[in-house]
Structures are given as C-alpha cells and as structure tokens.
C-alpha cells in the first residue's frame, strides 16, 4: 500500500502452505526496496512484483531462522542479482549482513531499526520502520495477531519471549501497526494497543504465560529438518 | 490499517476455503464501521474484531451476489443486531438497502460511492472510498490482481466486464489502491496504474479479451448451487 503523506510503497504478500507473510517495502522516489521474510516457493512472484513496480531490490531481510519454510533469500539473490541477504548476528546464520540491536537497514529515505526480541529463537528481531507519518513494525514470530510464536524448540524460551514483547514491542506507541510473519486465521495485521488489551497469552502474568506456553502440546514442525539447515545458510548455499 | 493523515481504520481479512477477502472500514472518531464481502465461515471472527476495536457495525455490504461462498451478511445481522445489509439493486438480491449508480454508503466522515461495474454478474459494483488523503476502491470480482472475475455463468459477459473496468475503474487516478474480493496467489492489493500496465487480460484489445474469457474452460464452481440461492436473500432468510 502506498500510504498517504509518505512515499512509502508497502505490500503484504502471503504464502499459503506455510501461512507466511512476506513484506515488500520501497521508497517510491528512489525505488530502493526491501523484502522481509520471503519464502522460496513464492520468490518468483515476489521478484516479478519488484520488477513490475520498477523497484530496485537492495536487501532481502529475515526476522529469524525459520523452521516452517525455506527462506526465499537464496532464490531471490539469483533472480535479482546484487541484492544482499540480512539476518541478525544472534541467529548464527550466514548472510551478507549481520545485524545487532539498534542497527538500521536503510532503503531510500526510510530505515528499519533492529530491536532484538529473542524467545521464539535466540536470533529473533523486530524491525521498526522509522517514519514520521506512519508507525509500523515487523514482529516475525515474536508476536502474532492475538498470539505469539512457539517456544518449545530452536532455543525457545517463554520467559524470554514475554520480556521481549513487553520490553521491545509493547513499548512502541499504541497506534503502531504490527505485521507478523504468520497468521492462520486470515488476519493480516494488528496494533500495539490492540495486543496489549486483547492478546490472550501476552495479557497474562509472566508466570501464567510460561505455564501456557509449556503446555501447548504442539506437533513437531513438518519442515524443520529441511528448513533450518537451509535457512542457516540464508541463501548463501549457492 | 489505520492510515496516516486520516482517521480511517482499515483491515483486510482472508477466508481461505474460498480465498475471499473481507474488508473492515471504520471512522476512528465516530466508531461507525462497515464490512465488505464477509463470509459466513468467518463471520464470528469479524464480529469479534469489530467488538474488540470498539466499533459500531452499521452496514454489511456486498459487491455482488457471490457464487463461490455464502455471504456472512445474515450471520452478522444476528451477531451484531442493528446492522443493515447492502447490495446493488441490479443484483436482484434482497437486502435492507439496494444501491444504484452514484449512491453513497456513509460511515462517520467517510463515504463509499457506488460505481456499477457489470460483467462478472449484472449486479456487480465497485465501491470507491471518498477521502482526501487516501484513494481506494473495492472492486469485488470485476477486477482482480492481474486478473478478473470469470464471465461464463451468472449473466457473465466479457465485453460488458471490459467496458466496466476501462470506463469505471481505470478512469480512477493511477495511484488508487484497489482491493479485490479474491486472490489465489497471496497477493493482497494492487493499484490502477499497475493493472493498466500489467493486467495480462485487461491490457488486451476488447476483442482479444472476449476471446480469452470465452476460452478459459473453468470448472463449475463447487458451491454455486448452495451459495447463490442463499446470497440472493442476502441474510434476510431468517
Ligand atoms: Fe519461526
Ligand atoms: Fe463472484
């Protein structure tokens, strides 16, 4: 969505097998663009959209090392030569650029600021868009719409996730638009204010939250043994 | 999305069985809200969101009489007493309010203007949001992202659809954000400028377009015999 009062181009894209959201952000004036959390199966769709919109893809960014799908990073580096892969240093994954707390990813006149938000994995980060006229953040699997990422594998720790959400995401202004890496119920976005009031897990005490998360009894992720090794290379396997 | 420079609340919602997009629009100040194209299976999710956001649902609006899913209109009228069902007069469906070309649906300080866009069905309309700071339109099945609704049943007529798109949608400014009733590839929105350049069907001549549409060879819609009779009552069957 090209939003009012700003030259930001913004598109949310969905990959239905893993219910993953990919985000395209760009500066309408300079044409510099970034993709957040692309999926290998829809990388061609994303590259085509970048091309049709006349954009120049500079960074392919991941919020963390995904366990449920293979990142589109590697494929996009082939389809769009010159773009660089980006992930957090704490993920221990390989990438062209490794980010730490407070660092920025800049495209045109926009920047995404890194906030480390471990708990789902050690390397999870939230990217906060720095712009005067629109507040938005990309929370990966740390915070989902009325939910959150699981904490029962890949160094998951519920108490750490709770502190990340309350310390790094819920401290943003209430009207900040939040965009998750997944949704399974057709919800596309939320806001800080809404989740502080209506998130059924995160509105609990930390003790209760840990108990809930330790008793979810979820199945082992289908793609994890294939996805994690691939994603640790973050598209540098070629 | 609560968009910058306006008090519009905007949310896109997805129903995955029929790949239908439902839209929630509201005035943040007066709290008046409308839903466009809700689906019966996700009506409870939508009613819950309206309630959590503290909104007052005034209209449940359909772009046309859908053949691929049962509208959530009737269920929402039960879940949220007082809201009114809205559809075009040309749809021949029943509803509390029947709209014609140029009429408006008003919620708070916002209005949706009706543009009749027949071709997929006789009663298809496009709703154009009248706002200074953001241009958007809801095209139903008339225009989809890089595609369009089928024209081989329910009074479908490809030449009529072509004229509707070029006469009523492509005449909007190029930066108008377009939101379709469906997408099957994880695309969530488009713009007038983009579709004028990149829609593989609508960029053809009218003659070529008619030929393409008459040779799609699509399967008979799974839910049509159940959905159309229900949707012709538009939630007034109770
Ligand atoms: Fe994850
Ligand atoms: Fe339809």
Tab-separated table of C-alpha atoms and ligand atoms in Angstrom:
chain	number	residue	atom	x	y	z
A	1	UNK	CA	0.000	0.000	0.000
A	2	UNK	CA	1.321	3.392	-0.920
A	3	UNK	CA	0.296	5.257	2.178
A	4	UNK	CA	-0.948	8.792	2.457
A	5	UNK	CA	1.509	11.530	3.343
A	6	UNK	CA	4.567	9.392	2.648
A	7	UNK	CA	6.372	7.990	-0.345
A	8	UNK	CA	6.414	4.510	1.167
A	9	UNK	CA	5.340	1.658	-1.072
A	10	UNK	CA	4.037	-1.202	1.038
A	11	UNK	CA	2.772	-4.649	0.069
A	12	UNK	CA	1.824	-7.629	2.159
A	13	UNK	CA	2.104	-10.990	0.396
A	14	UNK	CA	1.014	-14.436	1.565
A	15	UNK	CA	2.424	-17.947	1.071
A	16	UNK	CA	-0.373	-20.345	1.845
A	17	UNK	CA	1.434	-23.646	2.501
A	18	UNK	CA	3.291	-22.208	5.499
A	19	UNK	CA	0.834	-19.317	6.076
A	20	UNK	CA	3.774	-16.912	5.886
A	21	UNK	CA	3.539	-13.191	5.242
A	22	UNK	CA	6.239	-11.576	3.137
A	23	UNK	CA	6.522	-7.790	3.037
A	24	UNK	CA	7.727	-5.527	0.278
A	25	UNK	CA	8.697	-2.005	1.292
A	26	UNK	CA	10.133	0.623	-1.002
A	27	UNK	CA	10.783	4.295	-1.428
A	28	UNK	CA	8.604	5.466	-4.319
A	29	UNK	CA	11.097	8.187	-5.158
A	30	UNK	CA	14.445	6.397	-5.092
A	31	UNK	CA	12.887	2.979	-5.988
A	32	UNK	CA	15.056	1.206	-3.404
A	33	UNK	CA	13.197	-1.783	-1.986
A	34	UNK	CA	13.488	-4.472	0.685
A	35	UNK	CA	11.703	-7.781	1.132
A	36	UNK	CA	11.093	-9.146	4.615
A	37	UNK	CA	10.705	-12.925	5.121
A	38	UNK	CA	10.260	-14.170	1.553
A	39	UNK	CA	9.509	-17.881	1.004
A	40	UNK	CA	11.304	-19.989	-1.602
A	41	UNK	CA	8.007	-21.163	-3.163
A	42	UNK	CA	6.823	-17.607	-3.866
A	43	UNK	CA	10.205	-15.969	-4.576
A	44	UNK	CA	9.443	-15.741	-8.305
A	45	UNK	CA	6.125	-13.993	-7.633
A	46	UNK	CA	7.941	-11.506	-5.388
A	47	UNK	CA	10.754	-10.867	-7.898
A	48	UNK	CA	8.162	-10.272	-10.632
A	49	UNK	CA	6.287	-7.749	-8.489
A	50	UNK	CA	9.526	-5.906	-7.688
A	51	UNK	CA	10.220	-5.726	-11.410
A	52	UNK	CA	6.680	-4.667	-12.433
A	53	UNK	CA	6.734	-1.870	-9.875
A	54	UNK	CA	10.051	-0.677	-11.288
A	55	UNK	CA	11.836	-1.167	-7.971
A	56	UNK	CA	15.452	-1.960	-7.164
A	57	UNK	CA	15.714	-4.700	-4.546
A	58	UNK	CA	18.598	-3.872	-2.226
A	59	UNK	CA	18.056	-6.134	0.803
A	60	UNK	CA	16.349	-9.443	1.490
A	61	UNK	CA	15.776	-9.472	5.224
A	62	UNK	CA	14.786	-12.232	7.630
A	63	UNK	CA	13.278	-11.746	11.067
A	64	UNK	CA	14.832	-15.062	12.193
A	65	UNK	CA	15.913	-18.504	11.074
A	66	UNK	CA	12.544	-20.023	10.141
A	67	UNK	CA	11.745	-23.641	10.939
A	68	UNK	CA	8.498	-23.960	8.987
A	69	UNK	CA	9.535	-22.961	5.470
A	70	UNK	CA	12.659	-22.413	3.396
A	71	UNK	CA	13.521	-18.743	3.014
A	72	UNK	CA	13.325	-17.213	-0.452
A	73	UNK	CA	16.575	-15.362	0.203
A	74	UNK	CA	18.852	-17.611	-1.854
A	75	UNK	CA	16.481	-17.778	-4.804
A	76	UNK	CA	15.985	-14.014	-4.779
A	77	UNK	CA	19.735	-13.455	-4.805
A	78	UNK	CA	19.776	-15.464	-8.027
A	79	UNK	CA	16.674	-13.844	-9.538
A	80	UNK	CA	17.690	-10.286	-8.612
A	81	UNK	CA	21.484	-10.093	-8.747
A	82	UNK	CA	23.007	-7.512	-6.441
A	83	UNK	CA	20.594	-7.717	-3.526
A	84	UNK	CA	22.095	-8.591	-0.148
A	85	UNK	CA	20.842	-11.041	2.485
A	86	UNK	CA	20.298	-9.739	6.012
A	87	UNK	CA	19.628	-11.505	9.331
A	88	UNK	CA	20.570	-10.974	12.975
A	89	UNK	CA	24.038	-11.847	14.212
A	90	UNK	CA	22.442	-13.721	17.136
A	91	UNK	CA	20.734	-16.116	14.695
A	92	UNK	CA	24.185	-17.647	13.975
A	93	UNK	CA	23.005	-17.954	10.365
A	94	UNK	CA	25.148	-16.879	7.434
A	95	UNK	CA	24.202	-13.757	5.493
A	96	UNK	CA	25.793	-10.834	3.694
A	97	UNK	CA	24.869	-8.518	6.550
A	98	UNK	CA	24.516	-9.491	10.221
A	99	UNK	CA	22.605	-7.082	12.436
A	100	UNK	CA	22.720	-6.192	16.101
A	101	UNK	CA	20.453	-4.163	18.413
A	102	UNK	CA	19.914	-0.589	17.235
A	103	UNK	CA	21.426	-1.008	13.790
A	104	UNK	CA	19.494	0.206	10.754
A	105	UNK	CA	18.651	-1.146	7.327
A	106	UNK	CA	18.188	1.825	5.006
A	107	UNK	CA	16.301	1.958	1.687
A	108	UNK	CA	15.904	5.399	0.151
A	109	UNK	CA	14.707	7.834	2.787
A	110	UNK	CA	13.391	5.043	5.028
A	111	UNK	CA	15.076	2.920	7.664
A	112	UNK	CA	14.184	-0.193	9.602
A	113	UNK	CA	15.626	-0.219	13.101
A	114	UNK	CA	16.596	-3.540	14.656
A	115	UNK	CA	15.198	-4.493	18.056
A	116	UNK	CA	16.398	-7.847	19.320
A	117	UNK	CA	13.376	-9.827	20.520
A	118	UNK	CA	14.584	-13.326	21.462
A	119	UNK	CA	12.320	-16.023	22.893
A	120	UNK	CA	10.950	-17.884	19.861
A	121	UNK	CA	14.595	-18.257	18.771
A	122	UNK	CA	17.722	-16.568	20.146
A	123	UNK	CA	18.152	-14.595	16.945
A	124	UNK	CA	14.639	-13.188	16.527
A	125	UNK	CA	14.430	-9.468	15.832
A	126	UNK	CA	11.646	-6.950	15.264
A	127	UNK	CA	12.160	-4.357	12.539
A	128	UNK	CA	10.674	-0.943	13.325
A	129	UNK	CA	10.028	1.438	10.437
A	130	UNK	CA	11.320	4.911	11.226
A	131	UNK	CA	8.979	7.354	9.515
A	132	UNK	CA	7.158	10.465	10.700
A	133	UNK	CA	3.803	9.745	9.119
A	134	UNK	CA	3.347	6.025	9.644
A	135	UNK	CA	4.425	3.798	12.515
A	136	UNK	CA	4.874	0.145	11.712
A	137	UNK	CA	6.874	-2.830	12.934
A	138	UNK	CA	7.568	-6.329	11.635
A	139	UNK	CA	7.489	-8.735	14.529
A	140	UNK	CA	8.385	-12.041	12.871
A	141	UNK	CA	7.222	-14.906	15.085
A	142	UNK	CA	7.790	-12.989	18.311
A	143	UNK	CA	4.289	-11.516	18.327
A	144	UNK	CA	1.447	-12.773	16.137
A	145	UNK	CA	-2.107	-11.374	15.869
A	146	UNK	CA	-3.683	-12.434	19.203
A	147	UNK	CA	-0.882	-14.965	19.599
A	148	UNK	CA	2.879	-15.498	19.544
A	149	UNK	CA	5.467	-17.866	18.157
A	150	UNK	CA	6.034	-21.210	19.858
A	151	UNK	CA	8.875	-21.559	22.339
A	152	UNK	CA	9.342	-25.319	22.507
A	153	UNK	CA	12.240	-25.824	20.078
A	154	UNK	CA	15.103	-23.896	18.432
A	155	UNK	CA	16.307	-22.369	21.750
A	156	UNK	CA	12.752	-21.250	22.537
A	157	UNK	CA	12.200	-19.718	25.963
A	158	UNK	CA	8.781	-18.389	27.009
A	159	UNK	CA	10.026	-16.081	29.772
A	160	UNK	CA	12.476	-14.503	27.321
A	161	UNK	CA	9.736	-14.048	24.718
A	162	UNK	CA	7.473	-12.398	27.290
A	163	UNK	CA	10.205	-9.922	28.225
A	164	UNK	CA	10.933	-9.214	24.547
A	165	UNK	CA	7.297	-8.413	23.771
A	166	UNK	CA	6.728	-6.231	26.833
A	167	UNK	CA	10.165	-4.591	26.707
A	168	UNK	CA	10.655	-4.058	22.975
A	169	UNK	CA	7.252	-4.182	21.205
A	170	UNK	CA	4.605	-3.069	23.705
A	171	UNK	CA	6.781	-0.033	24.477
A	172	UNK	CA	6.051	1.296	20.978
A	173	UNK	CA	3.119	3.756	20.709
A	174	UNK	CA	-0.329	2.109	20.844
A	175	UNK	CA	-1.147	3.081	17.259
A	176	UNK	CA	1.926	1.297	15.833
A	177	UNK	CA	0.797	-1.120	13.116
A	178	UNK	CA	2.219	-4.597	13.673
A	179	UNK	CA	2.817	-7.075	10.874
A	180	UNK	CA	3.549	-10.707	11.812
A	181	UNK	CA	5.421	-13.399	9.901
A	182	UNK	CA	2.407	-15.723	10.028
A	183	UNK	CA	-1.316	-15.894	10.519
A	184	UNK	CA	-3.513	-18.952	10.354
A	185	UNK	CA	-6.945	-17.296	10.636
A	186	UNK	CA	-6.905	-14.770	7.799
A	187	UNK	CA	-5.870	-11.850	9.976
A	188	UNK	CA	-3.354	-9.572	8.272
A	189	UNK	CA	-2.213	-7.124	10.924
A	190	UNK	CA	-2.780	-5.686	14.376
A	191	UNK	CA	-1.653	-2.763	16.541
A	192	UNK	CA	0.298	-2.435	19.783
A	193	UNK	CA	-2.785	-1.104	21.613
A	194	UNK	CA	-4.944	-3.991	20.469
A	195	UNK	CA	-2.474	-6.688	21.500
A	196	UNK	CA	-1.858	-5.084	24.881
A	197	UNK	CA	-5.603	-5.363	25.508
A	198	UNK	CA	-6.666	-8.494	23.599
A	199	UNK	CA	-3.740	-10.890	23.164
A	200	UNK	CA	-4.964	-13.922	25.112
A	201	UNK	CA	-1.431	-15.029	26.082
A	202	UNK	CA	0.574	-11.827	26.470
A	203	UNK	CA	-2.024	-10.124	28.666
A	204	UNK	CA	-1.372	-12.796	31.326
A	205	UNK	CA	1.290	-12.556	34.035
A	206	UNK	CA	4.714	-13.825	33.039
A	207	UNK	CA	4.289	-16.879	35.270
A	208	UNK	CA	0.944	-17.774	33.702
A	209	UNK	CA	2.318	-17.108	30.209
A	210	UNK	CA	5.215	-19.533	30.790
A	211	UNK	CA	2.753	-22.162	32.005
A	212	UNK	CA	0.547	-21.701	28.908
A	213	UNK	CA	3.499	-21.922	26.538
A	214	UNK	CA	4.930	-25.002	28.251
A	215	UNK	CA	1.635	-26.842	27.840
A	216	UNK	CA	0.674	-26.169	24.214
A	217	UNK	CA	1.480	-29.732	23.156
A	218	UNK	CA	2.155	-28.782	19.519
A	219	UNK	CA	3.270	-31.234	16.842
A	220	UNK	CA	6.882	-31.218	15.628
A	221	UNK	CA	7.090	-28.777	12.669
A	222	UNK	CA	6.796	-30.646	9.380
A	223	UNK	CA	9.581	-28.854	7.527
A	224	UNK	CA	12.038	-28.171	10.372
A	225	UNK	CA	14.706	-30.746	9.480
A	226	UNK	CA	14.820	-29.465	5.936
A	227	UNK	CA	14.195	-25.772	6.589
A	228	UNK	CA	16.574	-24.939	9.438
A	229	UNK	CA	19.795	-26.183	7.815
A	230	UNK	CA	18.846	-24.369	4.587
A	231	UNK	CA	17.928	-21.188	6.408
A	232	UNK	CA	21.119	-21.164	8.473
A	233	UNK	CA	22.883	-20.584	5.153
A	234	UNK	CA	20.389	-17.776	4.389
A	235	UNK	CA	20.737	-18.113	0.666
A	236	UNK	CA	24.496	-18.396	0.656
A	237	UNK	CA	24.434	-22.132	-0.116
A	238	UNK	CA	24.944	-21.424	-3.804
B	1	UNK	CA	-4.666	-0.357	8.852
B	2	UNK	CA	-5.146	2.970	10.484
B	3	UNK	CA	-3.637	5.133	7.795
B	4	UNK	CA	-1.580	8.251	8.209
B	5	UNK	CA	-3.277	11.612	7.892
B	6	UNK	CA	-6.776	10.196	8.202
B	7	UNK	CA	-8.957	8.690	10.893
B	8	UNK	CA	-9.771	5.698	8.712
B	9	UNK	CA	-9.447	2.286	10.320
B	10	UNK	CA	-8.805	-0.313	7.646
B	11	UNK	CA	-8.401	-4.089	7.879
B	12	UNK	CA	-8.140	-6.717	5.230
B	13	UNK	CA	-9.250	-10.212	6.287
B	14	UNK	CA	-8.980	-13.523	4.437
B	15	UNK	CA	-11.205	-16.630	4.257
B	16	UNK	CA	-9.025	-19.421	2.965
B	17	UNK	CA	-11.561	-22.002	1.719
B	18	UNK	CA	-12.934	-19.599	-0.892
B	19	UNK	CA	-9.847	-17.321	-0.954
B	20	UNK	CA	-12.145	-14.369	-0.217
B	21	UNK	CA	-11.050	-11.005	1.138
B	22	UNK	CA	-13.341	-9.258	3.595
B	23	UNK	CA	-12.714	-5.599	4.434
B	24	UNK	CA	-13.424	-3.711	7.618
B	25	UNK	CA	-13.519	0.073	7.347
B	26	UNK	CA	-14.345	2.456	10.157
B	27	UNK	CA	-14.130	6.021	11.320
B	28	UNK	CA	-11.804	6.030	14.334
B	29	UNK	CA	-13.602	9.052	15.768
B	30	UNK	CA	-17.291	8.147	15.413
B	31	UNK	CA	-16.595	4.358	15.587
B	32	UNK	CA	-19.048	3.693	12.754
B	33	UNK	CA	-17.910	0.698	10.703
B	34	UNK	CA	-18.773	-1.261	7.580
B	35	UNK	CA	-17.799	-4.743	6.436
B	36	UNK	CA	-17.441	-5.505	2.737
B	37	UNK	CA	-17.949	-9.091	1.494
B	38	UNK	CA	-17.896	-11.088	4.735
B	39	UNK	CA	-18.055	-14.899	4.509
B	40	UNK	CA	-20.363	-16.996	6.692
B	41	UNK	CA	-17.473	-19.207	7.917
B	42	UNK	CA	-15.508	-16.239	9.274
B	43	UNK	CA	-18.423	-14.033	10.384
B	44	UNK	CA	-17.722	-14.732	14.057
B	45	UNK	CA	-14.069	-13.716	13.664
B	46	UNK	CA	-15.187	-10.479	12.006
B	47	UNK	CA	-17.822	-9.703	14.651
B	48	UNK	CA	-15.236	-10.298	17.391
B	49	UNK	CA	-12.768	-7.904	15.744
B	50	UNK	CA	-15.461	-5.220	15.398
B	51	UNK	CA	-16.191	-5.631	19.106
B	52	UNK	CA	-12.525	-5.673	20.224
B	53	UNK	CA	-11.845	-2.485	18.280
B	54	UNK	CA	-14.832	-0.839	19.987
B	55	UNK	CA	-16.589	-0.236	16.673
B	56	UNK	CA	-20.286	0.019	15.804
B	57	UNK	CA	-21.104	-2.008	12.697
B	58	UNK	CA	-23.664	-0.075	10.667
B	59	UNK	CA	-23.593	-1.740	7.234
B	60	UNK	CA	-22.698	-5.161	5.869
B	61	UNK	CA	-22.050	-4.584	2.194
B	62	UNK	CA	-21.684	-6.974	-0.734
B	63	UNK	CA	-20.026	-6.187	-4.051
B	64	UNK	CA	-22.292	-8.745	-5.769
B	65	UNK	CA	-24.181	-11.990	-5.320
B	66	UNK	CA	-21.276	-14.418	-4.790
B	67	UNK	CA	-21.346	-17.894	-6.306
B	68	UNK	CA	-18.319	-19.336	-4.523
B	69	UNK	CA	-19.180	-18.842	-0.861
B	70	UNK	CA	-22.128	-17.994	1.358
B	71	UNK	CA	-22.108	-14.383	2.470
B	72	UNK	CA	-21.646	-13.646	6.169
B	73	UNK	CA	-24.351	-10.980	5.969
B	74	UNK	CA	-27.138	-12.992	7.603
B	75	UNK	CA	-24.941	-14.298	10.403
B	76	UNK	CA	-23.570	-10.825	11.105
B	77	UNK	CA	-27.093	-9.416	11.334
B	78	UNK	CA	-27.682	-11.980	14.077
B	79	UNK	CA	-24.315	-11.467	15.812
B	80	UNK	CA	-24.436	-7.650	15.633
B	81	UNK	CA	-28.087	-6.601	15.888
B	82	UNK	CA	-28.908	-3.326	14.174
B	83	UNK	CA	-26.541	-3.506	11.222
B	84	UNK	CA	-28.103	-3.316	7.768
B	85	UNK	CA	-27.414	-5.423	4.686
B	86	UNK	CA	-26.499	-3.617	1.480
B	87	UNK	CA	-26.186	-4.793	-2.144
B	88	UNK	CA	-26.869	-3.351	-5.584
B	89	UNK	CA	-30.416	-3.110	-6.909
B	90	UNK	CA	-29.248	-4.700	-10.169
B	91	UNK	CA	-28.209	-7.860	-8.290
B	92	UNK	CA	-31.934	-8.653	-7.808
B	93	UNK	CA	-30.951	-9.940	-4.345
B	94	UNK	CA	-32.863	-8.974	-1.220
B	95	UNK	CA	-31.242	-6.620	1.284
B	96	UNK	CA	-32.145	-3.823	3.654
B	97	UNK	CA	-30.623	-1.256	1.282
B	98	UNK	CA	-30.425	-1.545	-2.511
B	99	UNK	CA	-27.939	0.729	-4.250
B	100	UNK	CA	-27.761	2.348	-7.669
B	101	UNK	CA	-25.029	4.192	-9.590
B	102	UNK	CA	-23.677	7.230	-7.733
B	103	UNK	CA	-25.337	6.499	-4.406
B	104	UNK	CA	-23.263	6.590	-1.234
B	105	UNK	CA	-22.828	4.428	1.840
B	106	UNK	CA	-21.737	6.680	4.697
B	107	UNK	CA	-19.963	5.712	7.930
B	108	UNK	CA	-18.798	8.590	10.119
B	109	UNK	CA	-16.995	11.142	7.978
B	110	UNK	CA	-16.314	8.620	5.200
B	111	UNK	CA	-18.400	7.522	2.246
B	112	UNK	CA	-18.207	4.740	-0.299
B	113	UNK	CA	-19.530	5.740	-3.699
B	114	UNK	CA	-21.217	3.135	-5.867
B	115	UNK	CA	-19.990	2.556	-9.409
B	116	UNK	CA	-21.923	-0.102	-11.298
B	117	UNK	CA	-19.417	-2.457	-12.924
B	118	UNK	CA	-21.402	-5.318	-14.517
B	119	UNK	CA	-19.806	-8.128	-16.489
B	120	UNK	CA	-18.983	-10.828	-13.933
B	121	UNK	CA	-22.638	-10.543	-12.847
B	122	UNK	CA	-25.245	-7.915	-13.793
B	123	UNK	CA	-25.289	-6.578	-10.250
B	124	UNK	CA	-21.536	-6.147	-9.653
B	125	UNK	CA	-20.489	-2.807	-8.228
B	126	UNK	CA	-17.207	-1.168	-7.253
B	127	UNK	CA	-17.152	0.879	-4.057
B	128	UNK	CA	-14.882	3.930	-4.173
B	129	UNK	CA	-13.767	5.473	-0.890
B	130	UNK	CA	-14.182	9.226	-0.949
B	131	UNK	CA	-11.379	10.662	1.160
B	132	UNK	CA	-8.853	13.426	0.590
B	133	UNK	CA	-5.809	11.635	1.924
B	134	UNK	CA	-6.225	8.096	0.640
B	135	UNK	CA	-7.725	6.809	-2.590
B	136	UNK	CA	-9.039	3.267	-2.522
B	137	UNK	CA	-11.662	1.155	-4.267
B	138	UNK	CA	-13.176	-2.275	-3.663
B	139	UNK	CA	-13.600	-3.987	-6.979
B	140	UNK	CA	-15.291	-7.259	-5.978
B	141	UNK	CA	-14.795	-9.824	-8.757
B	142	UNK	CA	-14.803	-7.225	-11.528
B	143	UNK	CA	-11.071	-6.647	-11.330
B	144	UNK	CA	-8.642	-8.941	-9.500
B	145	UNK	CA	-4.874	-8.513	-9.048
B	146	UNK	CA	-3.503	-9.228	-12.552
B	147	UNK	CA	-6.813	-10.894	-13.386
B	148	UNK	CA	-10.612	-10.513	-13.351
B	149	UNK	CA	-13.714	-12.450	-12.371
B	150	UNK	CA	-14.988	-15.168	-14.700
B	151	UNK	CA	-17.768	-14.331	-17.137
B	152	UNK	CA	-19.115	-17.769	-18.034
B	153	UNK	CA	-22.111	-18.047	-15.674
B	154	UNK	CA	-24.478	-15.841	-13.627
B	155	UNK	CA	-25.206	-13.451	-16.547
B	156	UNK	CA	-21.479	-13.061	-17.173
B	157	UNK	CA	-20.480	-11.078	-20.235
B	158	UNK	CA	-16.814	-10.414	-21.090
B	159	UNK	CA	-17.443	-7.369	-23.328
B	160	UNK	CA	-19.502	-5.777	-20.547
B	161	UNK	CA	-16.795	-6.513	-17.966
B	162	UNK	CA	-14.133	-4.968	-20.220
B	163	UNK	CA	-16.195	-1.769	-20.570
B	164	UNK	CA	-16.809	-1.659	-16.809
B	165	UNK	CA	-13.110	-1.907	-15.974
B	166	UNK	CA	-11.976	0.638	-18.563
B	167	UNK	CA	-14.932	3.004	-18.018
B	168	UNK	CA	-15.364	2.875	-14.257
B	169	UNK	CA	-12.137	1.597	-12.633
B	170	UNK	CA	-9.243	2.528	-14.930
B	171	UNK	CA	-10.617	6.088	-15.024
B	172	UNK	CA	-9.684	6.490	-11.351
B	173	UNK	CA	-6.259	8.081	-10.660
B	174	UNK	CA	-3.309	5.723	-11.209
B	175	UNK	CA	-2.372	5.749	-7.524
B	176	UNK	CA	-5.801	4.492	-6.402
B	177	UNK	CA	-5.342	1.383	-4.247
B	178	UNK	CA	-7.525	-1.479	-5.451
B	179	UNK	CA	-8.766	-4.254	-3.181
B	180	UNK	CA	-10.302	-7.335	-4.804
B	181	UNK	CA	-12.807	-9.848	-3.416
B	182	UNK	CA	-10.438	-12.731	-4.071
B	183	UNK	CA	-6.864	-13.687	-4.680
B	184	UNK	CA	-5.440	-17.150	-5.170
B	185	UNK	CA	-1.706	-16.329	-5.199
B	186	UNK	CA	-1.227	-14.475	-1.920
B	187	UNK	CA	-1.475	-11.010	-3.458
B	188	UNK	CA	-3.426	-8.601	-1.287
B	189	UNK	CA	-3.893	-5.470	-3.356
B	190	UNK	CA	-2.927	-3.546	-6.467
B	191	UNK	CA	-3.265	-0.077	-7.987
B	192	UNK	CA	-5.000	1.340	-11.058
B	193	UNK	CA	-1.668	2.245	-12.657
B	194	UNK	CA	-0.274	-1.227	-12.156
B	195	UNK	CA	-3.281	-3.025	-13.640
B	196	UNK	CA	-3.404	-0.671	-16.628
B	197	UNK	CA	0.172	-1.714	-17.368
B	198	UNK	CA	0.425	-5.300	-16.152
B	199	UNK	CA	-3.000	-6.990	-16.133
B	200	UNK	CA	-2.465	-9.774	-18.689
B	201	UNK	CA	-6.134	-9.797	-19.753
B	202	UNK	CA	-7.318	-6.206	-19.477
B	203	UNK	CA	-4.342	-4.764	-21.334
B	204	UNK	CA	-5.524	-6.625	-24.457
B	205	UNK	CA	-7.996	-5.227	-27.016
B	206	UNK	CA	-11.652	-5.821	-26.208
B	207	UNK	CA	-11.913	-8.395	-28.991
B	208	UNK	CA	-8.890	-10.339	-27.717
B	209	UNK	CA	-10.167	-10.067	-24.126
B	210	UNK	CA	-13.528	-11.588	-25.112
B	211	UNK	CA	-11.736	-14.417	-26.873
B	212	UNK	CA	-9.546	-15.114	-23.813
B	213	UNK	CA	-12.539	-15.095	-21.446
B	214	UNK	CA	-14.595	-17.366	-23.701
B	215	UNK	CA	-11.842	-19.976	-23.734
B	216	UNK	CA	-10.853	-20.270	-20.073
B	217	UNK	CA	-12.502	-23.696	-19.717
B	218	UNK	CA	-13.018	-23.334	-15.952
B	219	UNK	CA	-14.744	-25.939	-13.776
B	220	UNK	CA	-18.281	-25.332	-12.486
B	221	UNK	CA	-17.975	-23.524	-9.104
B	222	UNK	CA	-18.211	-26.031	-6.258
B	223	UNK	CA	-20.534	-24.043	-4.022
B	224	UNK	CA	-22.703	-22.258	-6.628
B	225	UNK	CA	-25.928	-24.242	-6.185
B	226	UNK	CA	-25.829	-23.698	-2.447
B	227	UNK	CA	-24.333	-20.197	-2.393
B	228	UNK	CA	-26.366	-18.279	-4.967
B	229	UNK	CA	-29.844	-19.023	-3.543
B	230	UNK	CA	-28.583	-18.155	-0.041
B	231	UNK	CA	-26.872	-14.979	-1.222
B	232	UNK	CA	-29.932	-13.800	-3.173
B	233	UNK	CA	-31.599	-13.470	0.230
B	234	UNK	CA	-28.525	-11.568	1.495
B	235	UNK	CA	-29.017	-12.545	5.083
B	236	UNK	CA	-32.745	-11.932	5.148
B	237	UNK	CA	-33.581	-15.655	5.163
B	238	UNK	CA	-34.021	-15.592	8.941
C	1	LIG	FE1	9.640	-19.174	13.278
C	2	LIG	FE1	-18.227	-13.667	-7.759
